mmCIF file of C-alpha atoms and ligand atoms in Angstrom:
data_model
loop_
_atom_site.group_PDB
_atom_site.id
_atom_site.type_symbol
_atom_site.label_atom_id
_atom_site.label_comp_id
_atom_site.label_asym_id
_atom_site.label_seq_id
_atom_site.Cartn_x
_atom_site.Cartn_y
_atom_site.Cartn_z
ATOM 1 C CA MET A 1 -48.944 11.618 -7.001
ATOM 2 C CA ASP A 2 -48.885 14.507 -9.507
ATOM 3 C CA GLU A 3 -49.811 13.235 -12.960
ATOM 4 C CA ARG A 4 -46.513 14.620 -14.242
ATOM 5 C CA THR A 5 -44.594 12.237 -12.077
ATOM 6 C CA THR A 6 -46.602 9.197 -13.088
ATOM 7 C CA LYS A 7 -44.075 6.447 -13.647
ATOM 8 C CA ARG A 8 -43.375 5.588 -17.234
ATOM 9 C CA GLU A 9 -40.427 4.009 -18.882
ATOM 10 C CA ILE A 10 -38.105 6.438 -20.598
ATOM 11 C CA THR A 11 -35.892 4.513 -22.989
ATOM 12 C CA TYR A 12 -35.285 6.848 -25.934
ATOM 13 C CA LEU A 13 -32.977 9.873 -26.087
ATOM 14 C CA ARG A 14 -32.856 12.254 -29.037
ATOM 15 C CA VAL A 15 -29.558 14.107 -29.150
ATOM 16 C CA SER A 16 -29.326 17.347 -31.111
ATOM 17 C CA VAL A 17 -25.649 17.746 -31.946
ATOM 18 C CA THR A 18 -25.883 21.180 -33.532
ATOM 19 C CA ASP A 19 -28.303 24.046 -34.046
ATOM 20 C CA HIS A 20 -26.700 24.769 -37.446
ATOM 21 C CA CYS A 21 -28.399 23.718 -40.651
ATOM 22 C CA ASN A 22 -27.624 24.115 -44.325
ATOM 23 C CA TYR A 23 -31.368 24.263 -45.130
ATOM 24 C CA ARG A 24 -33.939 26.870 -44.132
ATOM 25 C CA CYS A 25 -37.275 25.025 -44.012
ATOM 26 C CA ALA A 26 -39.864 27.666 -43.127
ATOM 27 C CA TYR A 27 -41.939 25.336 -40.931
ATOM 28 C CA CYS A 28 -38.856 24.609 -38.836
ATOM 29 C CA MET A 29 -37.462 28.144 -38.822
ATOM 30 C CA PRO A 30 -40.479 30.458 -39.062
ATOM 31 C CA GLY A 31 -39.182 34.003 -39.258
ATOM 32 C CA GLY A 32 -36.001 32.941 -41.037
ATOM 33 C CA ALA A 33 -32.741 31.424 -39.934
ATOM 34 C CA PRO A 34 -32.084 32.093 -36.269
ATOM 35 C CA GLU A 35 -28.792 33.369 -35.005
ATOM 36 C CA ASN A 36 -26.574 30.410 -34.236
ATOM 37 C CA LEU A 37 -25.728 29.763 -30.626
ATOM 38 C CA PRO A 38 -22.188 30.744 -29.569
ATOM 39 C CA ARG A 39 -19.830 27.807 -29.930
ATOM 40 C CA SER A 40 -19.071 27.826 -26.203
ATOM 41 C CA GLU A 41 -22.749 27.097 -25.507
ATOM 42 C CA ILE A 42 -22.755 23.919 -27.591
ATOM 43 C CA LEU A 43 -21.941 20.638 -25.880
ATOM 44 C CA SER A 44 -18.618 19.120 -26.901
ATOM 45 C CA TYR A 45 -18.523 15.473 -27.976
ATOM 46 C CA GLU A 46 -16.986 14.592 -24.582
ATOM 47 C CA GLU A 47 -19.940 16.234 -22.881
ATOM 48 C CA ILE A 48 -22.506 14.546 -25.124
ATOM 49 C CA ILE A 49 -20.937 11.160 -24.403
ATOM 50 C CA ALA A 50 -21.060 11.860 -20.652
ATOM 51 C CA VAL A 51 -24.796 12.596 -20.934
ATOM 52 C CA VAL A 52 -25.442 9.519 -23.100
ATOM 53 C CA ARG A 53 -23.573 7.333 -20.581
ATOM 54 C CA ALA A 54 -25.710 8.686 -17.756
ATOM 55 C CA GLY A 55 -28.758 8.136 -19.967
ATOM 56 C CA ALA A 56 -27.812 4.496 -20.526
ATOM 57 C CA GLU A 57 -27.392 4.112 -16.781
ATOM 58 C CA PHE A 58 -30.863 5.620 -16.348
ATOM 59 C CA GLY A 59 -32.390 3.122 -18.784
ATOM 60 C CA ILE A 60 -32.022 4.688 -22.229
ATOM 61 C CA THR A 61 -31.647 1.965 -24.861
ATOM 62 C CA LYS A 62 -32.142 3.963 -28.072
ATOM 63 C CA VAL A 63 -30.351 7.141 -29.154
ATOM 64 C CA ARG A 64 -31.207 9.253 -32.187
ATOM 65 C CA VAL A 65 -28.632 11.776 -33.415
ATOM 66 C CA THR A 66 -30.325 14.819 -34.892
ATOM 67 C CA GLY A 67 -30.027 18.604 -35.128
ATOM 68 C CA GLY A 68 -30.178 21.171 -36.788
ATOM 69 C CA GLU A 69 -28.539 19.126 -39.465
ATOM 70 C CA PRO A 70 -26.320 16.545 -37.745
ATOM 71 C CA LEU A 71 -24.141 15.965 -40.812
ATOM 72 C CA VAL A 72 -22.925 19.584 -40.847
ATOM 73 C CA ARG A 73 -21.159 19.112 -37.512
ATOM 74 C CA LYS A 74 -17.494 18.269 -37.937
ATOM 75 C CA ASP A 75 -16.533 14.661 -37.197
ATOM 76 C CA VAL A 76 -20.090 13.573 -36.439
ATOM 77 C CA VAL A 77 -19.200 10.073 -37.664
ATOM 78 C CA GLU A 78 -16.692 9.867 -34.816
ATOM 79 C CA LEU A 79 -19.416 10.902 -32.372
ATOM 80 C CA VAL A 80 -21.660 8.127 -33.703
ATOM 81 C CA ARG A 81 -18.833 5.645 -33.211
ATOM 82 C CA ARG A 82 -18.388 6.783 -29.606
ATOM 83 C CA ILE A 83 -22.121 6.694 -28.860
ATOM 84 C CA ARG A 84 -22.202 3.177 -30.289
ATOM 85 C CA GLU A 85 -19.540 2.157 -27.771
ATOM 86 C CA VAL A 86 -21.667 3.190 -24.766
ATOM 87 C CA ASP A 87 -22.765 0.077 -22.878
ATOM 88 C CA GLY A 88 -26.459 -0.705 -22.760
ATOM 89 C CA LEU A 89 -27.624 0.904 -25.996
ATOM 90 C CA GLY A 90 -29.639 -1.228 -28.384
ATOM 91 C CA GLU A 91 -30.124 1.128 -31.301
ATOM 92 C CA VAL A 92 -28.376 4.265 -32.549
ATOM 93 C CA CYS A 93 -30.148 6.122 -35.382
ATOM 94 C CA MET A 94 -29.973 9.473 -37.129
ATOM 95 C CA THR A 95 -32.451 11.939 -38.596
ATOM 96 C CA THR A 96 -30.953 13.971 -41.429
ATOM 97 C CA ASN A 97 -32.045 16.174 -44.299
ATOM 98 C CA GLY A 98 -29.963 13.875 -46.508
ATOM 99 C CA SER A 99 -28.114 16.677 -48.293
ATOM 100 C CA LEU A 100 -24.687 15.378 -47.232
ATOM 101 C CA LEU A 101 -25.623 11.732 -46.876
ATOM 102 C CA ALA A 102 -24.106 10.534 -50.145
ATOM 103 C CA ARG A 103 -20.600 10.995 -48.783
ATOM 104 C CA HIS A 104 -21.380 10.062 -45.170
ATOM 105 C CA ALA A 105 -23.562 6.978 -45.563
ATOM 106 C CA ARG A 106 -20.802 4.384 -45.679
ATOM 107 C CA PRO A 107 -18.671 5.868 -42.857
ATOM 108 C CA LEU A 108 -21.825 6.161 -40.732
ATOM 109 C CA ARG A 109 -22.652 2.532 -41.352
ATOM 110 C CA GLU A 110 -19.089 1.513 -40.534
ATOM 111 C CA ALA A 111 -19.287 3.566 -37.331
ATOM 112 C CA GLY A 112 -22.220 1.380 -36.284
ATOM 113 C CA LEU A 113 -25.230 3.571 -37.063
ATOM 114 C CA ASP A 114 -28.267 1.275 -37.250
ATOM 115 C CA ARG A 115 -30.899 3.285 -39.116
ATOM 116 C CA LEU A 116 -31.664 6.530 -40.871
ATOM 117 C CA ASN A 117 -34.672 8.810 -41.177
ATOM 118 C CA VAL A 118 -34.356 11.202 -44.088
ATOM 119 C CA SER A 119 -36.521 14.306 -44.431
ATOM 120 C CA MET A 120 -37.662 15.077 -47.967
ATOM 121 C CA ASP A 121 -40.703 17.301 -48.408
ATOM 122 C CA SER A 122 -41.020 17.317 -52.182
ATOM 123 C CA LEU A 123 -40.135 15.175 -55.166
ATOM 124 C CA MET A 124 -40.088 18.230 -57.440
ATOM 125 C CA PRO A 125 -36.654 19.898 -57.647
ATOM 126 C CA ASP A 126 -37.903 23.506 -57.867
ATOM 127 C CA ARG A 127 -40.401 23.084 -55.103
ATOM 128 C CA PHE A 128 -37.827 21.267 -52.986
ATOM 129 C CA ARG A 129 -35.495 24.227 -53.431
ATOM 130 C CA ARG A 130 -38.244 26.639 -52.349
ATOM 131 C CA ILE A 131 -39.252 24.637 -49.267
ATOM 132 C CA THR A 132 -35.696 24.143 -48.048
ATOM 133 C CA GLY A 133 -34.335 27.554 -49.000
ATOM 134 C CA GLY A 134 -31.973 26.309 -51.707
ATOM 135 C CA GLY A 135 -31.645 22.546 -51.205
ATOM 136 C CA GLU A 136 -30.930 20.218 -54.122
ATOM 137 C CA LEU A 137 -33.335 17.275 -54.339
ATOM 138 C CA SER A 138 -30.813 15.260 -56.371
ATOM 139 C CA HIS A 139 -28.384 15.307 -53.424
ATOM 140 C CA VAL A 140 -30.993 13.806 -51.094
ATOM 141 C CA LEU A 141 -31.946 11.140 -53.628
ATOM 142 C CA ALA A 142 -28.240 10.331 -54.055
ATOM 143 C CA GLY A 143 -28.028 10.116 -50.251
ATOM 144 C CA LEU A 144 -30.884 7.613 -50.141
ATOM 145 C CA ASN A 145 -29.166 5.496 -52.794
ATOM 146 C CA ALA A 146 -25.866 5.676 -50.929
ATOM 147 C CA ALA A 147 -27.591 4.613 -47.715
ATOM 148 C CA GLU A 148 -29.051 1.580 -49.418
ATOM 149 C CA ASN A 149 -25.694 0.687 -50.977
ATOM 150 C CA ALA A 150 -23.982 1.073 -47.597
ATOM 151 C CA GLY A 151 -26.324 -1.541 -46.142
ATOM 152 C CA PHE A 152 -28.862 0.594 -44.296
ATOM 153 C CA GLY A 153 -32.247 -1.106 -44.183
ATOM 154 C CA ASN A 154 -35.591 0.192 -42.986
ATOM 155 C CA THR A 155 -34.778 3.791 -43.916
ATOM 156 C CA LYS A 156 -37.752 6.091 -43.395
ATOM 157 C CA VAL A 157 -38.561 9.210 -45.367
ATOM 158 C CA ASN A 158 -40.251 12.021 -43.415
ATOM 159 C CA VAL A 159 -42.587 14.422 -45.212
ATOM 160 C CA VAL A 160 -44.208 17.372 -43.432
ATOM 161 C CA LEU A 161 -47.432 17.775 -45.412
ATOM 162 C CA MET A 162 -48.522 21.388 -45.930
ATOM 163 C CA ARG A 163 -51.592 22.709 -47.684
ATOM 164 C CA GLY A 164 -50.788 24.737 -50.762
ATOM 165 C CA VAL A 165 -47.127 23.768 -50.470
ATOM 166 C CA ASN A 166 -46.678 20.028 -51.054
ATOM 167 C CA CYS A 167 -49.885 18.232 -50.080
ATOM 168 C CA ASP A 168 -50.762 17.620 -53.741
ATOM 169 C CA GLU A 169 -47.691 15.323 -53.858
ATOM 170 C CA LEU A 170 -49.170 12.714 -51.526
ATOM 171 C CA PRO A 171 -49.806 10.296 -54.462
ATOM 172 C CA GLN A 172 -46.245 10.752 -55.720
ATOM 173 C CA PHE A 173 -44.882 9.936 -52.269
ATOM 174 C CA VAL A 174 -47.089 6.836 -52.036
ATOM 175 C CA HIS A 175 -45.733 5.770 -55.409
ATOM 176 C CA PHE A 176 -42.190 6.497 -54.208
ATOM 177 C CA ALA A 177 -42.694 4.296 -51.124
ATOM 178 C CA ALA A 178 -44.071 1.471 -53.277
ATOM 179 C CA ALA A 179 -41.401 1.741 -55.960
ATOM 180 C CA ARG A 180 -38.478 2.023 -53.547
ATOM 181 C CA GLY A 181 -39.827 -0.437 -50.990
ATOM 182 C CA LEU A 182 -39.332 1.963 -48.116
ATOM 183 C CA GLU A 183 -41.460 3.744 -45.536
ATOM 184 C CA VAL A 184 -42.760 7.260 -46.106
ATOM 185 C CA ARG A 185 -44.208 8.993 -43.050
ATOM 186 C CA PHE A 186 -46.470 11.983 -43.423
ATOM 187 C CA ILE A 187 -46.089 14.384 -40.497
ATOM 188 C CA GLU A 188 -48.641 16.915 -39.305
ATOM 189 C CA LYS A 189 -47.108 20.355 -39.171
ATOM 190 C CA MET A 190 -46.596 21.556 -35.619
ATOM 191 C CA PRO A 191 -46.940 25.260 -34.765
ATOM 192 C CA LEU A 192 -43.462 25.763 -33.361
ATOM 193 C CA ASN A 193 -42.531 29.254 -32.242
ATOM 194 C CA GLN A 194 -45.712 30.333 -33.979
ATOM 195 C CA SER A 195 -49.318 30.792 -32.954
ATOM 196 C CA VAL A 196 -51.767 28.005 -33.782
ATOM 197 C CA GLU A 197 -53.703 30.538 -35.928
ATOM 198 C CA ASP A 198 -50.624 31.424 -37.998
ATOM 199 C CA SER A 199 -49.873 27.740 -38.514
ATOM 200 C CA ALA A 200 -53.456 26.635 -39.279
ATOM 201 C CA PRO A 201 -53.715 27.500 -43.014
ATOM 202 C CA LEU A 202 -50.908 25.060 -43.836
ATOM 203 C CA PHE A 203 -52.066 22.306 -41.518
ATOM 204 C CA VAL A 204 -53.098 18.962 -43.053
ATOM 205 C CA GLY A 205 -54.516 16.573 -40.459
ATOM 206 C CA LEU A 206 -54.598 12.853 -39.851
ATOM 207 C CA ASP A 207 -58.201 12.256 -41.015
ATOM 208 C CA GLU A 208 -57.618 13.882 -44.369
ATOM 209 C CA ILE A 209 -54.331 12.046 -44.911
ATOM 210 C CA ARG A 210 -55.911 8.701 -43.976
ATOM 211 C CA ARG A 211 -58.865 9.271 -46.326
ATOM 212 C CA ARG A 212 -56.606 10.154 -49.209
ATOM 213 C CA LEU A 213 -54.336 7.151 -48.585
ATOM 214 C CA HIS A 214 -57.340 4.804 -48.660
ATOM 215 C CA ASN A 215 -58.477 6.325 -51.945
ATOM 216 C CA LEU A 216 -55.048 5.885 -53.490
ATOM 217 C CA HIS A 217 -53.981 2.345 -52.711
ATOM 218 C CA ALA A 218 -55.083 -0.939 -51.152
ATOM 219 C CA LEU A 219 -53.768 -0.799 -47.594
ATOM 220 C CA GLU A 220 -53.085 -3.322 -44.867
ATOM 221 C CA ARG A 221 -53.038 -1.806 -41.372
ATOM 222 C CA LEU A 222 -49.863 -2.668 -39.455
ATOM 223 C CA GLU A 223 -49.485 -3.148 -35.708
ATOM 224 C CA VAL A 224 -47.650 -0.310 -33.958
ATOM 225 C CA GLU A 225 -45.938 -0.056 -30.596
ATOM 226 C CA PRO A 226 -47.922 2.233 -28.269
ATOM 227 C CA CYS A 227 -44.875 4.553 -27.994
ATOM 228 C CA ALA A 228 -44.241 4.773 -31.777
ATOM 229 C CA PRO A 229 -44.644 8.284 -33.218
ATOM 230 C CA ALA A 230 -46.435 6.934 -36.314
ATOM 231 C CA GLN A 231 -49.593 5.600 -34.693
ATOM 232 C CA LEU A 232 -50.981 4.741 -38.116
ATOM 233 C CA ARG A 233 -48.958 2.550 -40.462
ATOM 234 C CA TYR A 234 -50.069 0.699 -43.573
ATOM 235 C CA ARG A 235 -48.396 -1.703 -45.925
ATOM 236 C CA LEU A 236 -49.082 -0.772 -49.537
ATOM 237 C CA ILE A 237 -50.538 -4.106 -50.605
ATOM 238 C CA GLY A 238 -48.630 -5.800 -53.405
ATOM 239 C CA THR A 239 -45.440 -3.832 -52.676
ATOM 240 C CA ARG A 240 -42.708 -3.665 -50.017
ATOM 241 C CA GLY A 241 -43.621 -0.038 -49.360
ATOM 242 C CA VAL A 242 -45.137 1.272 -46.139
ATOM 243 C CA VAL A 243 -46.819 4.583 -45.386
ATOM 244 C CA GLY A 244 -47.327 6.049 -41.935
ATOM 245 C CA VAL A 245 -48.826 9.135 -40.380
ATOM 246 C CA ILE A 246 -47.293 11.022 -37.458
ATOM 247 C CA ALA A 247 -50.057 13.100 -35.941
ATOM 248 C CA PRO A 248 -48.729 14.999 -32.924
ATOM 249 C CA ILE A 249 -51.617 17.463 -33.153
ATOM 250 C CA SER A 250 -54.647 15.276 -34.024
ATOM 251 C CA LYS A 251 -53.517 12.295 -32.015
ATOM 252 C CA PRO A 252 -50.895 13.187 -29.438
ATOM 253 C CA PHE A 253 -49.225 10.090 -28.025
ATOM 254 C CA CYS A 254 -48.001 11.881 -24.894
ATOM 255 C CA SER A 255 -49.149 9.297 -22.404
ATOM 256 C CA GLU A 256 -47.055 6.689 -24.207
ATOM 257 C CA CYS A 257 -44.117 8.956 -25.034
ATOM 258 C CA ASN A 258 -40.887 7.310 -23.912
ATOM 259 C CA ARG A 259 -38.381 9.966 -24.963
ATOM 260 C CA LEU A 260 -36.250 12.779 -23.665
ATOM 261 C CA ARG A 261 -34.432 15.312 -25.812
ATOM 262 C CA LEU A 262 -30.966 16.719 -25.346
ATOM 263 C CA SER A 263 -30.652 20.081 -27.089
ATOM 264 C CA ALA A 264 -27.405 21.192 -28.703
ATOM 265 C CA ASP A 265 -26.842 23.617 -25.808
ATOM 266 C CA GLY A 266 -27.271 20.978 -23.159
ATOM 267 C CA LYS A 267 -30.873 21.201 -22.045
ATOM 268 C CA LEU A 268 -32.529 17.906 -21.262
ATOM 269 C CA ARG A 269 -36.107 18.471 -22.353
ATOM 270 C CA ALA A 270 -39.087 16.443 -21.306
ATOM 271 C CA CYS A 271 -41.242 17.340 -24.307
ATOM 272 C CA LEU A 272 -40.883 18.794 -27.790
ATOM 273 C CA MET A 273 -43.935 20.971 -27.298
ATOM 274 C CA GLU A 274 -43.347 22.223 -23.769
ATOM 275 C CA ASP A 275 -40.346 24.118 -22.541
ATOM 276 C CA GLY A 276 -39.622 22.355 -19.217
ATOM 277 C CA HIS A 277 -36.036 21.160 -19.036
ATOM 278 C CA VAL A 278 -33.051 20.381 -16.850
ATOM 279 C CA ASP A 279 -29.800 22.186 -17.662
ATOM 280 C CA VAL A 280 -27.338 19.289 -17.894
ATOM 281 C CA LYS A 281 -24.628 21.498 -19.371
ATOM 282 C CA SER A 282 -24.307 23.351 -16.093
ATOM 283 C CA VAL A 283 -24.235 20.019 -14.231
ATOM 284 C CA ILE A 284 -21.360 18.813 -16.429
ATOM 285 C CA ARG A 285 -19.496 22.080 -16.355
ATOM 286 C CA THR A 286 -19.777 22.577 -12.603
ATOM 287 C CA SER A 287 -19.480 19.109 -11.093
ATOM 288 C CA GLY A 288 -19.417 16.594 -13.940
ATOM 289 C CA ILE A 289 -20.300 13.928 -11.412
ATOM 290 C CA GLU A 290 -22.085 11.016 -13.055
ATOM 291 C CA ALA A 291 -24.522 10.583 -10.149
ATOM 292 C CA GLU A 292 -25.679 14.175 -10.669
ATOM 293 C CA LEU A 293 -26.199 13.577 -14.375
ATOM 294 C CA LEU A 294 -28.256 10.534 -13.516
ATOM 295 C CA GLU A 295 -30.298 12.676 -11.153
ATOM 296 C CA ALA A 296 -30.822 15.154 -14.024
ATOM 297 C CA PHE A 297 -32.415 12.346 -16.065
ATOM 298 C CA LYS A 298 -34.757 11.555 -13.188
ATOM 299 C CA GLN A 299 -35.721 15.215 -12.884
ATOM 300 C CA ALA A 300 -36.304 15.587 -16.634
ATOM 301 C CA ALA A 301 -38.429 12.412 -16.712
ATOM 302 C CA ALA A 302 -40.549 13.800 -13.863
ATOM 303 C CA LEU A 303 -41.235 16.901 -15.991
ATOM 304 C CA LYS A 304 -42.975 14.916 -18.709
ATOM 305 C CA PRO A 305 -46.444 16.386 -19.160
ATOM 306 C CA PRO A 306 -49.576 14.212 -19.293
ATOM 307 C CA CYS A 307 -50.262 15.893 -22.639
ATOM 308 C CA HIS A 308 -48.537 18.756 -24.447
ATOM 309 C CA ASN A 309 -50.065 22.202 -24.735
ATOM 310 C CA GLY A 310 -49.947 22.263 -28.542
ATOM 311 C CA HIS A 311 -47.115 24.675 -29.145
ATOM 312 C CA SER A 312 -43.517 25.350 -28.260
ATOM 313 C CA SER A 313 -41.638 28.611 -28.165
ATOM 314 C CA THR A 314 -38.325 26.964 -29.017
ATOM 315 C CA LEU A 315 -37.186 26.338 -32.576
ATOM 316 C CA MET A 316 -37.177 22.771 -33.876
ATOM 317 C CA SER A 317 -33.647 23.227 -35.228
ATOM 318 C CA ARG A 318 -32.522 23.829 -31.623
ATOM 319 C CA ILE A 319 -34.511 21.090 -29.939
ATOM 320 C CA GLY A 320 -33.788 18.433 -32.498
ATOM 321 C CA GLY A 321 -37.153 17.493 -33.973
HETATM 322 N N1 LIG B 1 -32.206 18.442 -40.183
HETATM 323 C C1 LIG B 1 -32.685 17.144 -39.950
HETATM 324 C C2 LIG B 1 -33.924 16.862 -40.773
HETATM 325 O O1 LIG B 1 -34.490 17.794 -41.331
HETATM 326 O O2 LIG B 1 -34.304 15.689 -40.837
HETATM 327 C C3 LIG B 1 -32.943 16.802 -38.496
HETATM 328 C C4 LIG B 1 -33.598 17.851 -37.647
HETATM 329 S S1 LIG B 1 -35.280 18.250 -38.092
HETATM 330 C C5 LIG B 1 -35.638 19.472 -36.888
HETATM 331 C C6 LIG B 1 -36.127 16.785 -37.583
HETATM 332 C C7 LIG B 1 -37.517 16.600 -38.133
HETATM 333 O O3 LIG B 1 -38.359 17.617 -37.625
HETATM 334 C C8 LIG B 1 -37.634 16.667 -39.645
HETATM 335 O O4 LIG B 1 -38.255 15.496 -40.138
HETATM 336 C C9 LIG B 1 -38.512 17.868 -39.883
HETATM 337 O O5 LIG B 1 -39.299 17.717 -41.021
HETATM 338 C C10 LIG B 1 -39.322 17.912 -38.612
HETATM 339 N N2 LIG B 1 -39.914 19.216 -38.355
HETATM 340 C C11 LIG B 1 -39.288 20.409 -38.247
HETATM 341 N N3 LIG B 1 -40.175 21.393 -37.978
HETATM 342 C C12 LIG B 1 -41.406 20.805 -37.914
HETATM 343 C C13 LIG B 1 -42.713 21.271 -37.681
HETATM 344 N N4 LIG B 1 -42.979 22.556 -37.463
HETATM 345 N N5 LIG B 1 -43.722 20.378 -37.683
HETATM 346 C C14 LIG B 1 -43.490 19.058 -37.916
HETATM 347 N N6 LIG B 1 -42.266 18.553 -38.139
HETATM 348 C C15 LIG B 1 -41.233 19.412 -38.155
HETATM 349 FE FE1 LIG B 2 -32.776 22.134 -41.232
HETATM 350 FE FE2 LIG B 2 -34.092 19.890 -40.680
HETATM 351 FE FE3 LIG B 2 -35.016 22.258 -39.832
HETATM 352 FE FE4 LIG B 2 -35.096 21.738 -42.417
HETATM 353 S S1 LIG B 2 -36.193 20.612 -40.811
HETATM 354 S S2 LIG B 2 -34.335 23.651 -41.489
HETATM 355 S S3 LIG B 2 -33.298 20.526 -42.688
HETATM 356 S S4 LIG B 2 -33.156 21.298 -39.179
#
């Protein structure tokens, strides 16, 4: 059997609902904001639900709504409600930049969203504005507060650490995790749509992050599921805070990866870092037969590589992070 078709359980689907974003993070959109896809290319909510249903039939139990920025798509709360109604799903989560979360947190919770990951790469307003191309840190902090007030627990904050950009803020983020009693995850920057050489100067790796964490705080190592993206997680002793490291470059977890990704334009991708995919949009728009969608999941799962090749030519805002 080809290694690519080695059987593994695929239970997690990340659904990018839009390629639009109100931020312009350079690591996500190197070369500036891309041209948005034509509206006709983007899956409708009906179409997304059809794919999620087929996914649940295939064995998907967890769905993450992402983007682009999911909260910029009109009526995304309604989409969450409809995903939540699909039989067989255990958990429905969202990854957001948090900019519009203050007003959406409660409706999202009421629609049945289970958990949130919020990206926030700086705790300094000016720097935050520079990194995101104009974002307001106060809006994201208000979003985190609103999420807590709406009853979301276990919210995680994602920080892409970059040398010379924000990596001096690691202690501030550790303090933030401890003070707020939440989990901050430091992410290695991936060279998306960029050569490894161009990406290297900004790269901050797992070993360095781990060393600095140990120097900053007493840590208790936590157990992790083999398929969890943060293969390293520590409780900050004496607090409710947790810190984690997601190291797709230093420590790829490909052999344990249990996820598929649905892009906003209907490509079911096997891997973030490799471009192999099945075009489910054409399946829906030509036949729409559920058995064929189920077959598309099997084909996409068979495309999963034993280990990624270290870069992708597709933008993160399109794939859905
Ligand atoms: N807009 C939402 C957000 O920012 O959370 C959801 C989509 S974003 C593409 C999902 C995640 O991908 C974010 O946590 C972001 O920091 C991360 N990301 C984007 N580009 C990345 C890169 N080159 N390397 C590592 N993480 C990246
Ligand atoms: Fe937008 Fe998220 Fe990409 Fe930043 S990381 S540009 S917020 S999609």
